[in-house]
GROMACS .gro file of C-alpha atoms in nm:
model
  481
    1MET     CA    1   6.265  12.464   0.505
    2GLU     CA    2   6.397  12.334   0.837
    3GLN     CA    3   6.632  12.099   0.653
    4VAL     CA    4   6.753  12.373   0.419
    5LEU     CA    5   6.836  12.601   0.713
    6PHE     CA    6   7.016  12.313   0.883
    7LEU     CA    7   7.212  12.243   0.565
    8ILE     CA    8   7.314  12.607   0.525
    9THR     CA    9   7.427  12.617   0.887
   10ILE     CA   10   7.647  12.311   0.860
   11VAL     CA   11   7.798  12.404   0.528
   12SER     CA   12   7.869  12.756   0.651
   13SER     CA   13   8.071  12.597   0.930
   14PHE     CA   14   8.294  12.443   0.660
   15VAL     CA   15   8.345  12.773   0.482
   16PHE     CA   16   8.407  13.000   0.779
   17SER     CA   17   8.614  12.755   0.983
   18GLY     CA   18   8.848  12.694   0.691
   19ARG     CA   19   8.820  12.321   0.761
   20CYS     CA   20   8.736  12.039   0.521
   21SER     CA   21   8.902  12.220   0.231
   22ASN     CA   22   9.099  11.907   0.148
   23VAL     CA   23   8.802  11.673   0.103
   24TYR     CA   24   8.695  11.800  -0.240
   25ASN     CA   25   9.013  11.736  -0.438
   26TYR     CA   26   8.879  11.410  -0.583
   27SER     CA   27   8.538  11.279  -0.677
   28ARG     CA   28   8.364  10.949  -0.702
   29ASN     CA   29   8.443  10.945  -1.073
   30ASP     CA   30   8.813  10.908  -0.987
   31PHE     CA   31   8.746  10.555  -0.866
   32PRO     CA   32   8.741  10.261  -1.109
   33GLU     CA   33   8.416  10.156  -1.272
   34GLY     CA   34   8.240   9.908  -1.047
   35PHE     CA   35   8.398  10.034  -0.725
   36VAL     CA   36   8.123  10.025  -0.461
   37PHE     CA   37   8.050  10.265  -0.178
   38GLY     CA   38   7.841  10.156   0.114
   39SER     CA   39   7.773  10.180   0.482
   40ALA     CA   40   7.720   9.920   0.750
   41ILE     CA   41   7.543   9.795   1.062
   42SER     CA   42   7.549   9.476   1.268
   43ALA     CA   43   7.247   9.277   1.382
   44TYR     CA   44   7.292   9.310   1.757
   45GLN     CA   45   7.372   9.680   1.746
   46TRP     CA   46   7.090   9.777   1.507
   47GLU     CA   47   6.798   9.536   1.536
   48GLY     CA   48   6.686   9.560   1.898
   49ALA     CA   49   6.379   9.338   1.960
   50ALA     CA   50   6.613   9.111   2.153
   51ASP     CA   51   6.341   8.890   2.302
   52GLU     CA   52   6.083   8.916   2.025
   53ASP     CA   53   5.962   8.664   1.768
   54GLY     CA   54   6.158   8.368   1.896
   55ARG     CA   55   6.507   8.518   1.922
   56THR     CA   56   6.722   8.380   2.205
   57PRO     CA   57   7.015   8.551   2.381
   58SER     CA   58   7.360   8.581   2.229
   59VAL     CA   59   7.683   8.629   2.420
   60TRP     CA   60   7.650   9.003   2.358
   61ASP     CA   61   7.309   9.006   2.528
   62THR     CA   62   7.470   8.842   2.828
   63LYS     CA   63   7.764   9.082   2.831
   64PHE     CA   64   7.597   9.413   2.749
   65HIS     CA   65   7.222   9.386   2.823
   66SER     CA   66   7.148   9.652   2.566
   67THR     CA   67   6.819   9.836   2.607
   68SER     CA   68   6.906  10.120   2.370
   69GLY     CA   69   6.954  10.125   1.998
   70PRO     CA   70   6.779  10.220   1.676
   71GLU     CA   71   6.526   9.931   1.679
   72GLY     CA   72   6.587   9.850   1.315
   73TYR     CA   73   6.393   9.525   1.341
   74HIS     CA   74   6.074   9.731   1.329
   75LYS     CA   75   6.200  10.020   1.114
   76TYR     CA   76   6.397   9.845   0.840
   77LYS     CA   77   6.176   9.968   0.555
   78GLU     CA   78   6.221  10.329   0.663
   79ASP     CA   79   6.595  10.271   0.699
   80VAL     CA   80   6.624  10.118   0.353
   81LYS     CA   81   6.454  10.428   0.214
   82LEU     CA   82   6.719  10.645   0.381
   83ILE     CA   83   6.993  10.418   0.247
   84ASN     CA   84   6.852  10.455  -0.102
   85ASP     CA   85   6.806  10.831  -0.071
   86MET     CA   86   7.170  10.868   0.026
   87GLY     CA   87   7.278  10.698  -0.297
   88LEU     CA   88   7.463  10.399  -0.153
   89ASP     CA   89   7.560  10.118  -0.391
   90ALA     CA   90   7.573   9.855  -0.120
   91PHE     CA   91   7.491   9.791   0.243
   92ARG     CA   92   7.664   9.563   0.490
   93LEU     CA   93   7.447   9.378   0.741
   94SER     CA   94   7.479   9.070   0.956
   95ILE     CA   95   7.253   8.779   1.046
   96SER     CA   96   7.172   8.717   1.411
   97TRP     CA   97   7.244   8.347   1.452
   98SER     CA   98   7.020   8.326   1.760
   99ARG     CA   99   6.732   8.496   1.575
  100LEU     CA  100   6.753   8.263   1.277
  101ILE     CA  101   6.831   7.941   1.470
  102PRO     CA  102   6.736   8.004   1.834
  103GLY     CA  103   6.882   7.674   1.955
  104GLY     CA  104   7.218   7.737   1.792
  105ARG     CA  105   7.150   7.429   1.582
  106GLY     CA  106   6.837   7.259   1.464
  107PRO     CA  107   6.504   7.418   1.366
  108VAL     CA  108   6.494   7.749   1.182
  109ASN     CA  109   6.283   8.026   1.337
  110PRO     CA  110   6.015   8.120   1.079
  111LYS     CA  111   5.987   8.477   1.210
  112GLY     CA  112   6.362   8.529   1.190
  113LEU     CA  113   6.373   8.382   0.841
  114GLU     CA  114   6.088   8.607   0.729
  115PHE     CA  115   6.260   8.918   0.868
  116TYR     CA  116   6.590   8.864   0.690
  117LYS     CA  117   6.423   8.769   0.363
  118SER     CA  118   6.213   9.085   0.380
  119PHE     CA  119   6.507   9.308   0.473
  120ILE     CA  120   6.727   9.173   0.195
  121ALA     CA  121   6.441   9.191  -0.057
  122GLU     CA  122   6.378   9.554   0.040
  123LEU     CA  123   6.744   9.639  -0.025
  124LYS     CA  124   6.737   9.463  -0.361
  125ARG     CA  125   6.411   9.633  -0.458
  126HIS     CA  126   6.589   9.967  -0.419
  127GLY     CA  127   6.892   9.851  -0.619
  128ILE     CA  128   7.119   9.822  -0.313
  129GLU     CA  129   7.359   9.528  -0.307
  130PRO     CA  130   7.353   9.343   0.029
  131HIS     CA  131   7.692   9.239   0.167
  132VAL     CA  132   7.607   8.989   0.439
  133THR     CA  133   7.826   8.896   0.733
  134LEU     CA  134   7.718   8.563   0.876
  135PHE     CA  135   7.868   8.611   1.222
  136HIS     CA  136   7.928   8.953   1.376
  137ASP     CA  137   8.054   8.850   1.723
  138ASP     CA  138   7.710   8.749   1.859
  139LEU     CA  139   7.745   8.374   1.926
  140PRO     CA  140   7.428   8.209   2.058
  141GLN     CA  141   7.465   8.195   2.436
  142ILE     CA  142   7.336   7.840   2.436
  143LEU     CA  143   7.645   7.723   2.242
  144GLN     CA  144   7.878   7.922   2.466
  145ASP     CA  145   7.720   7.753   2.767
  146GLU     CA  146   7.726   7.408   2.610
  147TYR     CA  147   8.088   7.386   2.501
  148GLY     CA  148   8.267   7.720   2.534
  149GLY     CA  149   8.198   7.858   2.188
  150TRP     CA  150   8.497   7.888   1.956
  151LEU     CA  151   8.723   7.700   2.198
  152ASP     CA  152   8.556   7.374   2.097
  153ARG     CA  153   8.575   7.217   1.753
  154ARG     CA  154   8.201   7.150   1.763
  155SER     CA  155   8.166   7.517   1.674
  156ILE     CA  156   8.298   7.435   1.327
  157ASP     CA  157   8.009   7.204   1.242
  158ASP     CA  158   7.747   7.426   1.405
  159PHE     CA  159   7.868   7.734   1.219
  160THR     CA  160   7.877   7.545   0.890
  161ALA     CA  161   7.517   7.429   0.944
  162PHE     CA  162   7.410   7.788   1.022
  163ALA     CA  163   7.588   7.909   0.708
  164ASP     CA  164   7.414   7.638   0.504
  165VAL     CA  165   7.075   7.774   0.607
  166CYS     CA  166   7.179   8.128   0.510
  167PHE     CA  167   7.320   8.022   0.172
  168ARG     CA  168   7.008   7.818   0.095
  169GLU     CA  169   6.754   8.078   0.205
  170PHE     CA  170   6.920   8.404   0.103
  171GLY     CA  171   7.179   8.310  -0.157
  172GLU     CA  172   6.971   8.393  -0.462
  173SER     CA  173   6.974   8.757  -0.350
  174VAL     CA  174   7.311   8.778  -0.172
  175LYS     CA  175   7.625   8.775  -0.386
  176PHE     CA  176   7.879   8.883  -0.123
  177TRP     CA  177   7.926   8.678   0.193
  178SER     CA  178   8.167   8.745   0.478
  179THR     CA  179   8.184   8.449   0.709
  180ILE     CA  180   8.316   8.583   1.040
  181ASN     CA  181   8.380   8.936   1.159
  182GLU     CA  182   8.720   9.027   1.309
  183PRO     CA  183   8.844   8.684   1.420
  184ASN     CA  184   9.164   8.838   1.556
  185ILE     CA  185   8.965   9.071   1.783
  186ILE     CA  186   8.724   8.794   1.890
  187ALA     CA  187   9.025   8.584   1.989
  188LEU     CA  188   9.202   8.865   2.173
  189ILE     CA  189   8.903   9.004   2.362
  190ASP     CA  190   8.658   8.720   2.412
  191TYR     CA  191   8.883   8.429   2.508
  192GLY     CA  192   9.128   8.377   2.792
  193SER     CA  193   9.287   8.666   2.977
  194LEU     CA  194   9.477   8.789   2.675
  195VAL     CA  195   9.276   9.109   2.679
  196ASN     CA  196   9.491   9.201   2.977
  197CYS     CA  197   9.827   9.100   2.838
  198THR     CA  198   9.818   9.180   2.467
  199PRO     CA  199   9.865   9.508   2.285
  200PRO     CA  200   9.684   9.725   2.202
  201PHE     CA  201   9.445   9.632   2.483
  202GLY     CA  202   9.689   9.649   2.776
  203VAL     CA  203   9.974   9.456   2.930
  204ALA     CA  204   9.987   9.233   3.235
  205ASN     CA  205  10.104   8.883   3.314
  206CYS     CA  206   9.882   8.601   3.193
  207SER     CA  207   9.802   8.379   3.488
  208THR     CA  208   9.802   8.034   3.329
  209GLU     CA  209   9.920   7.866   3.014
  210SER     CA  210   9.564   7.755   2.935
  211SER     CA  211   9.432   8.110   2.944
  212SER     CA  212   9.728   8.219   2.731
  213SER     CA  213   9.656   7.954   2.469
  214ALA     CA  214   9.280   8.014   2.449
  215PRO     CA  215   9.292   8.297   2.193
  216TYR     CA  216   9.510   8.091   1.959
  217ILE     CA  217   9.275   7.793   1.989
  218ALA     CA  218   8.971   8.013   1.927
  219LEU     CA  219   9.116   8.175   1.617
  220HIS     CA  220   9.236   7.838   1.486
  221ASN     CA  221   8.881   7.701   1.512
  222ILE     CA  222   8.739   8.017   1.356
  223LEU     CA  223   8.971   7.974   1.058
  224LEU     CA  224   8.855   7.615   1.019
  225ALA     CA  225   8.490   7.717   1.053
  226HIS     CA  226   8.535   7.985   0.788
  227ALA     CA  227   8.709   7.739   0.557
  228SER     CA  228   8.441   7.475   0.613
  229ALA     CA  229   8.161   7.719   0.529
  230SER     CA  230   8.358   7.845   0.229
  231ARG     CA  231   8.405   7.493   0.093
  232LEU     CA  232   8.032   7.427   0.140
  233TYR     CA  233   7.943   7.744  -0.050
  234LYS     CA  234   8.185   7.677  -0.333
  235THR     CA  235   8.082   7.313  -0.380
  236LYS     CA  236   7.706   7.346  -0.329
  237TYR     CA  237   7.596   7.701  -0.407
  238LYS     CA  238   7.851   7.916  -0.588
  239ASP     CA  239   7.789   7.792  -0.941
  240LYS     CA  240   7.412   7.836  -0.906
  241GLN     CA  241   7.414   8.162  -0.711
  242ASN     CA  242   7.720   8.322  -0.870
  243GLY     CA  243   7.844   8.484  -0.550
  244SER     CA  244   8.170   8.517  -0.361
  245ILE     CA  245   8.277   8.447  -0.005
  246GLY     CA  246   8.547   8.595   0.216
  247ILE     CA  247   8.636   8.684   0.572
  248THR     CA  248   8.710   9.010   0.752
  249PHE     CA  249   8.989   9.104   0.989
  250TYR     CA  250   9.073   9.399   1.210
  251ALA     CA  251   9.367   9.569   1.048
  252PHE     CA  252   9.575   9.783   1.279
  253TRP     CA  253   9.863   9.960   1.113
  254MET     CA  254  10.189   9.981   1.303
  255ILE     CA  255  10.474  10.224   1.245
  256PRO     CA  256  10.804  10.255   1.436
  257LEU     CA  257  10.816  10.546   1.678
  258THR     CA  258  11.173  10.627   1.580
  259SER     CA  259  11.415  10.529   1.305
  260SER     CA  260  11.602  10.296   1.541
  261GLU     CA  261  11.651   9.938   1.429
  262GLU     CA  262  11.486   9.812   1.749
  263ASP     CA  263  11.167  10.008   1.681
  264LYS     CA  264  11.159   9.890   1.319
  265ILE     CA  265  11.190   9.527   1.433
  266ALA     CA  266  10.917   9.577   1.694
  267ALA     CA  267  10.681   9.728   1.434
  268GLN     CA  268  10.741   9.443   1.191
  269ARG     CA  269  10.685   9.187   1.467
  270ASN     CA  270  10.346   9.344   1.537
  271LYS     CA  271  10.255   9.324   1.168
  272ASP     CA  272  10.362   8.961   1.149
  273VAL     CA  273  10.129   8.876   1.434
  274LEU     CA  274   9.835   9.114   1.432
  275LEU     CA  275   9.798   9.098   1.051
  276GLY     CA  276   9.968   8.773   0.957
  277TRP     CA  277   9.794   8.565   1.226
  278LEU     CA  278   9.486   8.546   1.005
  279LEU     CA  279   9.614   8.633   0.659
  280HIS     CA  280   9.907   8.395   0.632
  281PRO     CA  281   9.698   8.076   0.672
  282LEU     CA  282   9.439   8.206   0.426
  283PHE     CA  283   9.698   8.248   0.151
  284PHE     CA  284   9.970   7.996   0.241
  285GLY     CA  285   9.787   7.730   0.442
  286ASP     CA  286   9.990   7.774   0.762
  287TYR     CA  287  10.098   8.026   1.019
  288ALA     CA  288  10.404   8.229   0.929
  289ASP     CA  289  10.740   8.126   1.072
  290ALA     CA  290  10.754   8.460   1.252
  291MET     CA  291  10.423   8.380   1.421
  292LYS     CA  292  10.546   8.037   1.522
  293ARG     CA  293  10.861   8.186   1.675
  294THR     CA  294  10.658   8.449   1.857
  295VAL     CA  295  10.392   8.223   2.003
  296GLY     CA  296  10.578   7.894   2.032
  297LYS     CA  297  10.396   7.592   2.171
  298LEU     CA  298  10.077   7.789   2.240
  299LEU     CA  299  10.004   7.800   1.867
  300PRO     CA  300   9.794   7.509   1.728
  301SER     CA  301   9.905   7.322   1.416
  302PHE     CA  302   9.718   7.253   1.095
  303SER     CA  303   9.701   6.899   0.959
  304GLN     CA  304   9.771   6.869   0.588
  305GLU     CA  305   9.397   6.831   0.522
  306GLU     CA  306   9.321   7.142   0.728
  307SER     CA  307   9.596   7.336   0.556
  308ASN     CA  308   9.449   7.251   0.218
  309LEU     CA  309   9.104   7.351   0.342
  310VAL     CA  310   9.210   7.692   0.474
  311LYS     CA  311   9.442   7.790   0.191
  312ASP     CA  312   9.265   7.994  -0.078
  313SER     CA  313   8.935   7.972   0.110
  314SER     CA  314   8.860   8.345   0.066
  315ASP     CA  315   8.757   8.502  -0.263
  316PHE     CA  316   8.826   8.842  -0.106
  317VAL     CA  317   8.959   8.997   0.213
  318GLY     CA  318   8.741   9.226   0.422
  319VAL     CA  319   8.946   9.499   0.591
  320ILE     CA  320   8.828   9.675   0.906
  321HIS     CA  321   9.047   9.970   0.994
  322TYR     CA  322   9.021  10.250   1.245
  323GLN     CA  323   9.359  10.307   1.408
  324THR     CA  324   9.732  10.324   1.360
  325PHE     CA  325   9.983  10.270   1.641
  326TYR     CA  326  10.334  10.388   1.693
  327ILE     CA  327  10.548  10.098   1.812
  328SER     CA  328  10.847  10.147   2.035
  329HIS     CA  329  11.088   9.883   2.156
  330SER     CA  330  11.100   9.861   2.534
  331GLU     CA  331  11.320   9.669   2.775
  332THR     CA  332  11.055   9.657   3.048
  333ARG     CA  333  10.753   9.485   2.897
  334ASP     CA  334  10.721   9.119   2.807
  335LEU     CA  335  10.419   9.085   2.580
  336ILE     CA  336  10.254   8.762   2.470
  337ILE     CA  337  10.164   8.902   2.128
  338PRO     CA  338  10.418   8.985   2.015
  339THR     CA  339  10.697   8.846   2.226
  340GLY     CA  340  10.989   9.076   2.264
  341ASN     CA  341  10.936   9.416   2.414
  342SER     CA  342  10.719   9.687   2.261
  343THR     CA  343  10.500   9.972   2.366
  344LEU     CA  344  10.225  10.132   2.161
  345LEU     CA  345  10.099  10.486   2.117
  346GLU     CA  346   9.767  10.530   1.938
  347LEU     CA  347   9.701  10.758   1.640
  348ASP     CA  348   9.325  10.811   1.604
  349VAL     CA  349   9.348  10.992   1.269
  350PHE     CA  350   9.617  10.878   1.030
  351PRO     CA  351   9.473  10.811   0.680
  352ARG     CA  352   9.809  10.690   0.557
  353GLY     CA  353   9.761  10.391   0.789
  354LEU     CA  354   9.472  10.254   0.583
  355GLU     CA  355   9.665  10.313   0.262
  356GLU     CA  356   9.959  10.121   0.408
  357VAL     CA  357   9.737   9.831   0.517
  358LEU     CA  358   9.609   9.794   0.161
  359GLU     CA  359   9.962   9.819   0.024
  360TYR     CA  360  10.082   9.557   0.275
  361ILE     CA  361   9.814   9.313   0.162
  362LYS     CA  362   9.903   9.379  -0.201
  363GLN     CA  363  10.276   9.326  -0.147
  364ASN     CA  364  10.261   9.026   0.087
  365TYR     CA  365   9.957   8.829  -0.024
  366GLY     CA  366   9.941   8.852  -0.401
  367ASN     CA  367   9.708   9.153  -0.431
  368PRO     CA  368   9.376   8.977  -0.366
  369PRO     CA  369   9.040   9.154  -0.402
  370VAL     CA  370   8.978   9.370  -0.094
  371TYR     CA  371   8.673   9.544   0.047
  372VAL     CA  372   8.716   9.800   0.323
  373LEU     CA  373   8.412   9.689   0.521
  374GLU     CA  374   8.441   9.923   0.819
  375ASN     CA  375   8.602  10.262   0.864
  376GLY     CA  376   8.476  10.553   1.069
  377THR     CA  377   8.523  10.776   1.370
  378PRO     CA  378   8.315  10.828   1.686
  379SER     CA  379   8.150  11.137   1.826
  380HIS     CA  380   7.965  11.193   2.150
  381HIS     CA  381   7.612  11.059   2.131
  382ASP     CA  382   7.394  11.366   2.172
  383SER     CA  383   7.231  11.623   1.948
  384SER     CA  384   7.554  11.825   1.937
  385SER     CA  385   7.694  11.555   1.709
  386LEU     CA  386   7.466  11.673   1.425
  387ASN     CA  387   7.732  11.918   1.310
  388ASP     CA  388   8.002  11.650   1.287
  389VAL     CA  389   8.255  11.839   1.077
  390GLY     CA  390   8.531  11.621   1.221
  391ARG     CA  391   8.368  11.309   1.080
  392VAL     CA  392   8.347  11.473   0.736
  393GLU     CA  393   8.719  11.550   0.750
  394TYR     CA  394   8.793  11.193   0.861
  395LEU     CA  395   8.586  11.031   0.587
  396GLY     CA  396   8.720  11.263   0.320
  397ALA     CA  397   9.078  11.186   0.420
  398TYR     CA  398   9.034  10.808   0.450
  399ILE     CA  399   8.840  10.772   0.124
  400GLY     CA  400   9.124  10.969  -0.036
  401ALA     CA  401   9.370  10.719   0.115
  402VAL     CA  402   9.176  10.433  -0.044
  403LEU     CA  403   9.190  10.612  -0.377
  404ASN     CA  404   9.567  10.647  -0.341
  405ALA     CA  405   9.597  10.274  -0.275
  406VAL     CA  406   9.383  10.191  -0.580
  407ARG     CA  407   9.594  10.421  -0.799
  408ASN     CA  408   9.903  10.238  -0.670
  409GLY     CA  409   9.763   9.906  -0.788
  410SER     CA  410   9.571   9.770  -0.490
  411ASP     CA  411   9.275   9.556  -0.599
  412THR     CA  412   9.045   9.730  -0.351
  413ARG     CA  413   8.690   9.714  -0.480
  414GLY     CA  414   8.475   9.887  -0.220
  415TYR     CA  415   8.457  10.117   0.081
  416PHE     CA  416   8.195  10.087   0.357
  417GLN     CA  417   8.162  10.360   0.617
  418TRP     CA  418   8.079  10.259   0.977
  419SER     CA  419   7.803  10.316   1.066
  420PHE     CA  420   7.496  10.424   0.871
  421MET     CA  421   7.319  10.543   1.185
  422ASP     CA  422   7.392  10.562   1.554
  423LEU     CA  423   7.397  10.210   1.695
  424PHE     CA  424   7.438  10.058   2.037
  425GLU     CA  425   7.816  10.073   2.066
  426VAL     CA  426   7.960   9.792   2.276
  427ILE     CA  427   8.289   9.961   2.370
  428ASP     CA  428   8.142  10.289   2.496
  429ALA     CA  429   7.772  10.362   2.451
  430ASN     CA  430   7.838  10.734   2.504
  431TYR     CA  431   8.000  10.750   2.160
  432THR     CA  432   7.850  10.656   1.825
  433TYR     CA  433   7.965  10.648   1.462
  434GLY     CA  434   7.646  10.715   1.269
  435LEU     CA  435   7.576  10.934   0.970
  436TYR     CA  436   7.229  10.965   1.121
  437TYR     CA  437   7.168  11.068   1.479
  438VAL     CA  438   6.919  10.843   1.659
  439ASN     CA  439   6.757  10.961   1.980
  440PHE     CA  440   6.748  10.642   2.188
  441SER     CA  441   6.519  10.810   2.444
  442ASP     CA  442   6.253  10.870   2.181
  443PRO     CA  443   6.010  10.575   2.157
  444GLN     CA  444   5.997  10.639   1.782
  445ARG     CA  445   6.379  10.637   1.753
  446LYS     CA  446   6.378  10.938   1.523
  447ARG     CA  447   6.662  10.942   1.267
  448THR     CA  448   6.816  11.284   1.192
  449PRO     CA  449   7.087  11.335   0.927
  450LYS     CA  450   7.419  11.473   1.043
  451THR     CA  451   7.657  11.689   0.845
  452SER     CA  452   7.841  11.371   0.744
  453ALA     CA  453   7.521  11.226   0.595
  454PHE     CA  454   7.481  11.525   0.367
  455TRP     CA  455   7.849  11.518   0.273
  456TYR     CA  456   7.857  11.144   0.197
  457SER     CA  457   7.540  11.171  -0.010
  458ALA     CA  458   7.684  11.467  -0.200
  459PHE     CA  459   8.004  11.274  -0.266
  460LEU     CA  460   7.813  10.966  -0.383
  461ASN     CA  461   7.593  11.171  -0.614
  462GLY     CA  462   7.874  11.387  -0.752
  463THR     CA  463   7.743  11.710  -0.604
  464GLN     CA  464   7.998  11.789  -0.334
  465GLN     CA  465   8.110  12.107  -0.510
  466GLU     CA  466   7.753  12.233  -0.499
  467LEU     CA  467   7.740  12.145  -0.130
  468LYS     CA  468   8.056  12.343  -0.070
  469ASN     CA  469   7.903  12.641  -0.247
  470LEU     CA  470   7.585  12.624  -0.036
  471SER     CA  471   7.364  12.550  -0.335
  472LEU     CA  472   7.278  12.185  -0.263
  473SER     CA  473   6.933  12.118  -0.127
  474PRO     CA  474   6.855  11.784   0.037
  475SER     CA  475   6.741  11.520  -0.207
  476PRO     CA  476   6.367  11.444  -0.199
  477GLY     CA  477   6.308  11.200   0.083
  478PHE     CA  478   6.656  11.255   0.231
  479ALA     CA  479   6.511  11.347   0.566
  480SER     CA  480   6.457  11.251   0.927
  481GLN     CA  481   6.248  10.942   0.980
   0.00000   0.00000   0.00000
């Protein structure tokens, strides 16, 4: 009864506010057969149990010292039940490298291996397809200390060995692998001082050439690590396991602030760099000429062997999209990426931006298979977020944008909302993205469905019209845990 009253309250807010009226003009049946809908988490943000069962610190432990989160390591069976009750086709998760291989290389941790096998088996038992990201930003701290992480080419061999363990141990159950999450963001934020001199994260003078070159070196090595793991999978495992392997990237969309030629050039320059930096090598085996002109001698070069390795190393592209930026030419700012002068204004909600990203990939890179692996919007992390009408509007609009892209010929095959439940958010822990509210102060980490959870479930199960008319009751088991 408590759930029914809650449901009536939240749906009444749709009706009487006049909001959300535009999210019911399509249904799941409008998407192609086989199109998958999912949600997502990452290991560090969901698992907790940071020092349990042999896990060693990652760079995120060192940076954030998280003591809050949903503690999924101990509650994964309950969470899989919620995932199943919602009606998701698929679920995106990541493997904690330092839980599986605590030394960064060498012996496998039996407890870590057992956990991931059990988690993946639980998903499969409920008919949920696991989409596994091997590396979601949480490099083992021991490798960062030893050689500087992605700045050193030793990371290529260590990552490939880690991937080999995952393919061998989990590959019979996992058919969709993403190697590395958001390499362009890892490079921009985690290496050098470029976080202070690169849009959209701010502008200032980089102090030294070495710090300026670090992000380019890091991303270059990440591309080679991805390609090395991809070659291993395709030569050793793919035929037996019948899976596919790709990589994700953070896809800003950029639009000119005005119709001036200068603003149009500035917007295109941003696309060439922030999108093409990763995509061009994956499809053409080298950085684009525009990228080379922009970055100059700071940009590493591929050997012919490396070029051949990287080209066509992804069976699909994983798109992560949250924001669109207006770009304006400026005479007062000298930016490293891109060179030339630009300023940026952020658009938090602009569904057309995701549609344009998918169209851009289609037009410029031969229309490869694409999965939108993250898309969502934050709300303040407290109980007031339960009635998250704004998130419903956001998801309805962005899923509609994906449908538009598919109808226009994009080979987009799936959409994954971020995140299934409130996680420890590394940018600002006061804001979370979850469909389920998690009370981090509660030792039991109670999960409570938000308005968006009911809406997404109704959409997935083809009952959103009933929800709009106040006649949908929660599915059996679709409850707080």
